[in-house]
Amino acid sequence: MSTTSIAGATALVTGASRGFGRSIATALSQAGAQVVGVARDKDQLGQLREELGGSFIPVAADAAAPETAGLLIDAYRPAILVLNAGAAPLSRPLHQHTWQTFSRNWEVDVQHAFRWVRESLLSPLDPGSCVITVSSGAALRGSPLSGGYAGAKAAIRFLTAYAADESDRAALGIRFRCVLPQLTPATGLGSAAVAAYAARQGVTVADYLSAAGPALTTGQVGAAVTSLVIDAGYDKGAYLLTAAGLTPAP
Ligand SMILES: NC(=O)c1ccc[n+]([C@@H]2O[C@H](COP(=O)([O-])OP(=O)(O)OC[C@H]3O[C@@H](n4cnc5c(N)ncnc54)[C@H](OP(=O)(O)O)[C@@H]3O)[C@@H](O)[C@H]2O)c1
């Protein structure tokens, strides 16, 4: 796919109501795509529709629900699918989790990625389509205050690689890429995690952030995901995303 072929293409972004997803939807829209944004909060989606105009179609739905992926893939036939939706993990040490809080990101993030990736292969999406899943840098090093979050995000990286292999085996021509953003205070989810880790270390949020170095912005996430979509030169299965940009994930 070249930079010209994104113009007029349909992109579907899950978790588009705020945070990274909102920025990804905005960047894809500015690059010329017709963007379908999926999230549960109708009001926030409505605000984005006001900002982006007719190039943005809001769809209020639970992206992890059994019927959502199949229905929306049939309805919109996206050439670009960004699976970004994710639950905010409860920031507590392991023993203060229940199984329900520990498994929250498996029930939402992994279940949603599994259902949409599966439907992408079964449908299948058209040759030349691109599916991007959002994992996390936590998948590489763990996240001890986030219950099952890091394992869930590692599972998303694995299932993206499995899907890429199935696409190749069946010559479907669908590109699957996984992006692993570093922790950033730029979103509600990230700022809660940063506050928890700062408190754990007994330092202020400002000191924690200054030790962590330059923080990833939502604008950088939107731009990086757009680059992964339009530039087939990004030919690795998974990329780490920091404030310095995209690098192949180890
Ligand atoms: N921020 C970070 O530091 C960071 C780092 C690495 C990876 N990530 C990952 O990046 C993704 C976006 O995170 P964020 O920081 O932008 O978080 P955020 O600001 O909390 O946004 C999460 C988005 O996911 C949507 N969502 C959650 N559950 C959903 C469901 N069942 N169905 C549809 N939409 C759902 C939310 O919309 P509604 O509530 O309206 O449904 C919202 O739009 C997540 O997968 C997260 O794990 C974040």
CSV table of C-alpha atoms and ligand atoms in Angstrom, one decimal:
chain,number,residue,atom,x,y,z
A,1,MET,CA,0.0,0.0,0.0
A,2,SER,CA,1.4,3.4,-0.9
A,3,THR,CA,0.7,6.8,0.6
A,4,THR,CA,-1.7,7.5,-2.2
A,5,SER,CA,-3.7,4.3,-1.8
A,6,ILE,CA,-4.9,5.3,1.7
A,7,ALA,CA,-7.0,8.1,0.3
A,8,GLY,CA,-10.6,7.0,0.1
A,9,ALA,CA,-9.8,3.6,1.8
A,10,THR,CA,-12.0,2.6,4.7
A,11,ALA,CA,-10.2,2.3,8.1
A,12,LEU,CA,-11.8,0.9,11.2
A,13,VAL,CA,-10.3,1.8,14.6
A,14,THR,CA,-11.5,0.2,17.9
A,15,GLY,CA,-11.2,2.3,21.0
A,16,ALA,CA,-11.5,5.5,19.0
A,17,SER,CA,-13.3,7.5,21.6
A,18,ARG,CA,-10.2,8.8,23.5
A,19,GLY,CA,-6.5,8.3,24.0
A,20,PHE,CA,-4.4,6.5,21.4
A,21,GLY,CA,-7.4,5.4,19.3
A,22,ARG,CA,-8.8,8.9,19.0
A,23,SER,CA,-5.4,10.1,17.7
A,24,ILE,CA,-5.0,7.1,15.3
A,25,ALA,CA,-8.5,7.8,13.9
A,26,THR,CA,-7.6,11.5,13.5
A,27,ALA,CA,-4.3,10.7,11.8
A,28,LEU,CA,-5.9,8.2,9.4
A,29,SER,CA,-8.7,10.6,8.6
A,30,GLN,CA,-6.2,13.4,7.9
A,31,ALA,CA,-4.3,11.0,5.6
A,32,GLY,CA,-7.5,10.7,3.5
A,33,ALA,CA,-9.2,7.5,4.8
A,34,GLN,CA,-12.8,7.2,5.7
A,35,VAL,CA,-12.7,6.2,9.3
A,36,VAL,CA,-15.1,4.0,11.3
A,37,GLY,CA,-14.5,4.6,15.0
A,38,VAL,CA,-15.8,2.0,17.4
A,39,ALA,CA,-16.1,2.5,21.2
A,40,ARG,CA,-18.9,2.3,23.8
A,41,ASP,CA,-19.0,6.0,24.7
A,42,LYS,CA,-21.4,7.6,22.3
A,43,ASP,CA,-20.8,11.2,23.4
A,44,GLN,CA,-17.0,11.1,23.0
A,45,LEU,CA,-17.4,9.5,19.6
A,46,GLY,CA,-20.0,12.2,18.7
A,47,GLN,CA,-17.4,14.9,19.7
A,48,LEU,CA,-14.8,13.3,17.3
A,49,ARG,CA,-17.4,13.3,14.6
A,50,GLU,CA,-17.9,17.0,15.1
A,51,GLU,CA,-14.1,17.5,14.8
A,52,LEU,CA,-13.5,15.3,11.8
A,53,GLY,CA,-16.7,15.8,9.9
A,54,GLY,CA,-18.2,13.3,7.4
A,55,SER,CA,-15.0,11.4,7.0
A,56,PHE,CA,-15.6,9.9,10.5
A,57,ILE,CA,-18.4,7.4,11.2
A,58,PRO,CA,-19.0,6.8,14.9
A,59,VAL,CA,-20.2,3.3,15.9
A,60,ALA,CA,-21.1,2.8,19.6
A,61,ALA,CA,-20.5,-0.9,20.4
A,62,ASP,CA,-18.6,-3.2,22.7
A,63,ALA,CA,-15.7,-4.3,20.5
A,64,ALA,CA,-15.1,-7.5,22.5
A,65,ALA,CA,-18.7,-8.7,22.2
A,66,PRO,CA,-19.2,-11.9,20.1
A,67,GLU,CA,-21.2,-10.3,17.3
A,68,THR,CA,-19.4,-7.0,16.8
A,69,ALA,CA,-16.4,-7.9,14.7
A,70,GLY,CA,-18.4,-10.0,12.2
A,71,LEU,CA,-21.2,-7.5,11.8
A,72,LEU,CA,-18.9,-4.5,11.4
A,73,ILE,CA,-16.4,-6.2,9.0
A,74,ASP,CA,-19.4,-7.3,6.8
A,75,ALA,CA,-20.9,-3.8,7.0
A,76,TYR,CA,-17.8,-1.7,6.2
A,77,ARG,CA,-15.3,-4.1,4.6
A,78,PRO,CA,-12.3,-2.1,6.0
A,79,ALA,CA,-9.0,-2.2,4.1
A,80,ILE,CA,-7.3,-0.9,7.3
A,81,LEU,CA,-8.2,-2.4,10.7
A,82,VAL,CA,-6.6,-1.0,13.9
A,83,LEU,CA,-7.3,-3.1,17.0
A,84,ASN,CA,-6.6,-0.6,19.8
A,85,ALA,CA,-9.4,-1.0,22.3
A,86,GLY,CA,-8.3,-2.0,25.8
A,87,ALA,CA,-9.4,-1.9,29.4
A,88,ALA,CA,-7.5,0.1,32.1
A,89,PRO,CA,-5.9,-2.4,34.4
A,90,LEU,CA,-6.5,-2.1,38.1
A,91,SER,CA,-3.1,-0.8,39.5
A,92,ARG,CA,-2.5,-3.1,42.4
A,93,PRO,CA,0.2,-5.6,43.4
A,94,LEU,CA,-0.5,-9.2,42.5
A,95,HIS,CA,-1.9,-10.4,45.8
A,96,GLN,CA,-4.4,-7.6,45.9
A,97,HIS,CA,-6.1,-8.7,42.6
A,98,THR,CA,-9.0,-11.0,42.4
A,99,TRP,CA,-9.2,-13.4,39.4
A,100,GLN,CA,-11.7,-11.0,37.9
A,101,THR,CA,-9.5,-7.9,38.1
A,102,PHE,CA,-6.4,-9.9,37.1
A,103,SER,CA,-8.1,-11.2,33.9
A,104,ARG,CA,-9.7,-8.0,32.9
A,105,ASN,CA,-7.4,-7.3,30.0
A,106,TRP,CA,-7.8,-10.9,28.8
A,107,GLU,CA,-11.6,-10.5,28.7
A,108,VAL,CA,-11.4,-7.2,26.9
A,109,ASP,CA,-8.1,-6.7,25.0
A,110,VAL,CA,-7.3,-10.3,24.1
A,111,GLN,CA,-10.9,-11.3,23.4
A,112,HIS,CA,-11.4,-8.3,21.2
A,113,ALA,CA,-8.2,-8.9,19.3
A,114,PHE,CA,-8.9,-12.6,18.9
A,115,ARG,CA,-12.5,-12.0,17.6
A,116,TRP,CA,-11.5,-9.3,15.1
A,117,VAL,CA,-8.3,-11.1,13.8
A,118,ARG,CA,-10.3,-14.3,13.4
A,119,GLU,CA,-13.0,-12.6,11.4
A,120,SER,CA,-10.4,-10.8,9.3
A,121,LEU,CA,-9.1,-14.3,8.2
A,122,LEU,CA,-12.5,-15.9,7.9
A,123,SER,CA,-14.2,-13.1,6.0
A,124,PRO,CA,-11.5,-12.7,4.6
A,125,LEU,CA,-10.5,-9.0,4.2
A,126,ASP,CA,-9.4,-8.1,0.7
A,127,PRO,CA,-5.8,-8.7,-0.5
A,128,GLY,CA,-3.7,-5.7,0.4
A,129,SER,CA,-5.6,-5.0,3.6
A,130,CYS,CA,-3.6,-4.2,6.8
A,131,VAL,CA,-4.5,-5.2,10.4
A,132,ILE,CA,-2.6,-3.5,13.2
A,133,THR,CA,-3.0,-4.7,16.8
A,134,VAL,CA,-2.0,-2.6,19.8
A,135,SER,CA,0.1,-4.5,22.3
A,136,SER,CA,2.4,-2.8,24.9
A,137,GLY,CA,6.0,-2.5,25.9
A,138,ALA,CA,4.8,-4.2,29.0
A,139,ALA,CA,4.7,-7.4,26.9
A,140,LEU,CA,8.5,-7.4,26.9
A,141,ARG,CA,9.3,-6.7,30.5
A,142,GLY,CA,6.1,-7.3,32.6
A,143,SER,CA,4.0,-4.8,34.5
A,144,PRO,CA,3.9,-6.0,38.1
A,145,LEU,CA,1.2,-3.6,39.3
A,146,SER,CA,-1.2,-4.4,36.4
A,147,GLY,CA,-2.4,-7.9,37.1
A,148,GLY,CA,-2.7,-9.9,33.9
A,149,TYR,CA,-2.1,-6.9,31.6
A,150,ALA,CA,1.5,-7.8,30.4
A,151,GLY,CA,0.6,-11.4,29.6
A,152,ALA,CA,-2.6,-10.3,27.8
A,153,LYS,CA,-0.5,-7.9,25.7
A,154,ALA,CA,2.0,-10.6,24.9
A,155,ALA,CA,-0.8,-12.9,23.8
A,156,ILE,CA,-2.0,-10.2,21.4
A,157,ARG,CA,1.5,-10.1,19.9
A,158,PHE,CA,1.5,-13.9,19.5
A,159,LEU,CA,-2.0,-14.1,18.0
A,160,THR,CA,-1.0,-11.3,15.5
A,161,ALA,CA,2.0,-13.4,14.4
A,162,TYR,CA,-0.2,-16.6,14.1
A,163,ALA,CA,-2.6,-14.7,11.9
A,164,ALA,CA,0.2,-13.4,9.7
A,165,ASP,CA,1.3,-17.0,9.2
A,166,GLU,CA,-2.3,-18.1,8.3
A,167,SER,CA,-2.6,-15.2,5.9
A,168,ASP,CA,0.7,-16.3,4.2
A,169,ARG,CA,-0.3,-20.0,4.1
A,170,ALA,CA,-3.6,-19.2,2.5
A,171,ALA,CA,-2.1,-16.5,0.2
A,172,LEU,CA,-4.7,-14.0,1.5
A,173,GLY,CA,-2.4,-11.0,1.1
A,174,ILE,CA,-3.5,-9.4,4.5
A,175,ARG,CA,-0.6,-7.7,6.4
A,176,PHE,CA,-0.7,-8.2,10.1
A,177,ARG,CA,1.5,-5.9,12.3
A,178,CYS,CA,1.7,-5.5,16.1
A,179,VAL,CA,2.7,-2.3,17.8
A,180,LEU,CA,4.1,-2.2,21.3
A,181,PRO,CA,3.9,1.4,22.7
A,182,GLN,CA,5.9,2.4,25.7
A,183,LEU,CA,4.0,3.6,28.9
A,184,THR,CA,3.0,7.2,28.6
A,185,PRO,CA,1.1,9.6,30.9
A,186,ALA,CA,-0.6,11.0,27.8
A,187,THR,CA,-3.8,9.0,28.2
A,188,GLY,CA,-6.1,8.1,31.1
A,189,LEU,CA,-4.9,4.5,31.1
A,190,GLY,CA,-1.2,5.5,31.0
A,191,SER,CA,-1.4,8.3,33.6
A,192,ALA,CA,-3.1,5.9,36.2
A,193,ALA,CA,-0.3,3.4,35.7
A,194,VAL,CA,2.4,6.1,35.9
A,195,ALA,CA,0.9,7.4,39.2
A,196,ALA,CA,0.9,3.8,40.6
A,197,TYR,CA,4.5,3.1,39.7
A,198,ALA,CA,5.6,6.5,41.0
A,199,ALA,CA,3.8,5.8,44.3
A,200,ARG,CA,5.3,2.3,44.5
A,201,GLN,CA,8.8,3.8,44.2
A,202,GLY,CA,8.0,6.6,46.7
A,203,VAL,CA,8.7,9.4,44.2
A,204,THR,CA,6.6,12.1,42.7
A,205,VAL,CA,5.0,11.6,39.3
A,206,ALA,CA,7.2,14.4,38.0
A,207,ASP,CA,10.4,12.7,39.2
A,208,TYR,CA,9.3,9.4,37.9
A,209,LEU,CA,8.6,10.9,34.5
A,210,SER,CA,11.8,12.8,34.4
A,211,ALA,CA,13.8,9.6,35.1
A,212,ALA,CA,11.9,7.7,32.4
A,213,GLY,CA,12.9,10.2,29.7
A,214,PRO,CA,10.9,11.7,26.8
A,215,ALA,CA,7.3,10.6,26.9
A,216,LEU,CA,5.4,9.2,23.9
A,217,THR,CA,2.6,11.5,22.8
A,218,THR,CA,-0.8,10.5,21.4
A,219,GLY,CA,0.1,12.4,18.2
A,220,GLN,CA,3.2,10.2,17.8
A,221,VAL,CA,1.1,7.1,18.1
A,222,GLY,CA,-1.3,8.3,15.4
A,223,ALA,CA,1.5,9.1,13.1
A,224,ALA,CA,3.4,5.8,13.8
A,225,VAL,CA,0.3,3.7,13.1
A,226,THR,CA,-0.4,5.6,9.9
A,227,SER,CA,3.2,4.9,8.8
A,228,LEU,CA,2.8,1.2,9.5
A,229,VAL,CA,-0.3,1.2,7.3
A,230,ILE,CA,1.0,3.2,4.4
A,231,ASP,CA,4.6,2.1,4.3
A,232,ALA,CA,5.1,-1.6,3.5
A,233,GLY,CA,8.8,-1.1,4.2
A,234,TYR,CA,7.8,-1.8,7.8
A,235,ASP,CA,8.0,-5.5,7.1
A,236,LYS,CA,8.6,-6.9,10.6
A,237,GLY,CA,5.7,-8.5,12.6
A,238,ALA,CA,6.1,-6.3,15.7
A,239,TYR,CA,7.4,-2.8,16.4
A,240,LEU,CA,8.3,-1.1,19.7
A,241,LEU,CA,7.0,2.5,19.7
A,242,THR,CA,8.8,5.1,21.9
A,243,ALA,CA,9.1,8.8,21.7
A,244,ALA,CA,12.1,8.1,19.4
A,245,GLY,CA,9.9,6.3,16.9
A,246,LEU,CA,9.3,2.7,15.7
A,247,THR,CA,11.9,0.0,16.0
A,248,PRO,CA,11.6,-3.7,15.4
A,249,ALA,CA,10.5,-5.4,18.7
A,250,PRO,CA,13.1,-7.8,20.2
B,1,LIG,N1,-1.3,4.6,27.5
B,1,LIG,C1,-0.3,3.8,27.5
B,1,LIG,O1,0.7,4.1,28.2
B,1,LIG,C2,-0.3,2.5,26.8
B,1,LIG,C3,1.0,1.9,26.6
B,1,LIG,C4,1.0,0.7,25.8
B,1,LIG,C5,-0.2,0.2,25.3
B,1,LIG,N2,-1.4,0.9,25.5
B,1,LIG,C6,-2.6,0.3,24.9
B,1,LIG,O2,-3.1,1.2,23.9
B,1,LIG,C7,-4.5,1.0,23.8
B,1,LIG,C8,-5.2,2.3,24.0
B,1,LIG,O3,-4.9,2.8,25.4
B,1,LIG,P1,-5.1,4.3,25.8
B,1,LIG,O4,-3.9,4.6,26.7
B,1,LIG,O5,-5.4,5.1,24.7
B,1,LIG,O6,-6.3,4.1,26.8
B,1,LIG,P2,-7.7,4.9,27.1
B,1,LIG,O7,-7.4,6.3,26.9
B,1,LIG,O8,-8.3,4.4,28.3
B,1,LIG,O9,-8.6,4.5,25.8
B,1,LIG,C9,-9.1,3.1,25.7
B,1,LIG,C10,-10.0,3.1,24.6
B,1,LIG,O10,-10.5,1.7,24.5
B,1,LIG,C11,-11.9,1.8,24.4
B,1,LIG,N3,-12.5,0.5,24.9
B,1,LIG,C12,-12.3,-0.1,26.1
B,1,LIG,N4,-13.0,-1.2,26.2
B,1,LIG,C13,-13.7,-1.3,25.1
B,1,LIG,C14,-14.7,-2.2,24.6
B,1,LIG,N5,-15.1,-3.2,25.3
B,1,LIG,N6,-15.3,-1.9,23.4
B,1,LIG,C15,-14.9,-0.9,22.6
B,1,LIG,N7,-14.0,0.0,23.0
B,1,LIG,C16,-13.4,-0.2,24.2
B,1,LIG,C17,-12.3,3.0,25.2
B,1,LIG,O11,-13.6,3.5,24.8
B,1,LIG,P3,-15.0,3.3,25.6
B,1,LIG,O12,-14.7,3.3,27.0
B,1,LIG,O13,-15.8,4.5,25.1
B,1,LIG,O14,-15.5,2.0,25.1
B,1,LIG,C18,-11.2,4.0,24.8
B,1,LIG,O15,-11.6,4.6,23.5
B,1,LIG,C19,-4.9,-0.1,24.9
B,1,LIG,O16,-5.0,-1.3,24.2
B,1,LIG,C20,-3.7,0.0,25.8
B,1,LIG,O17,-3.5,-1.2,26.5
B,1,LIG,C21,-1.4,2.0,26.2
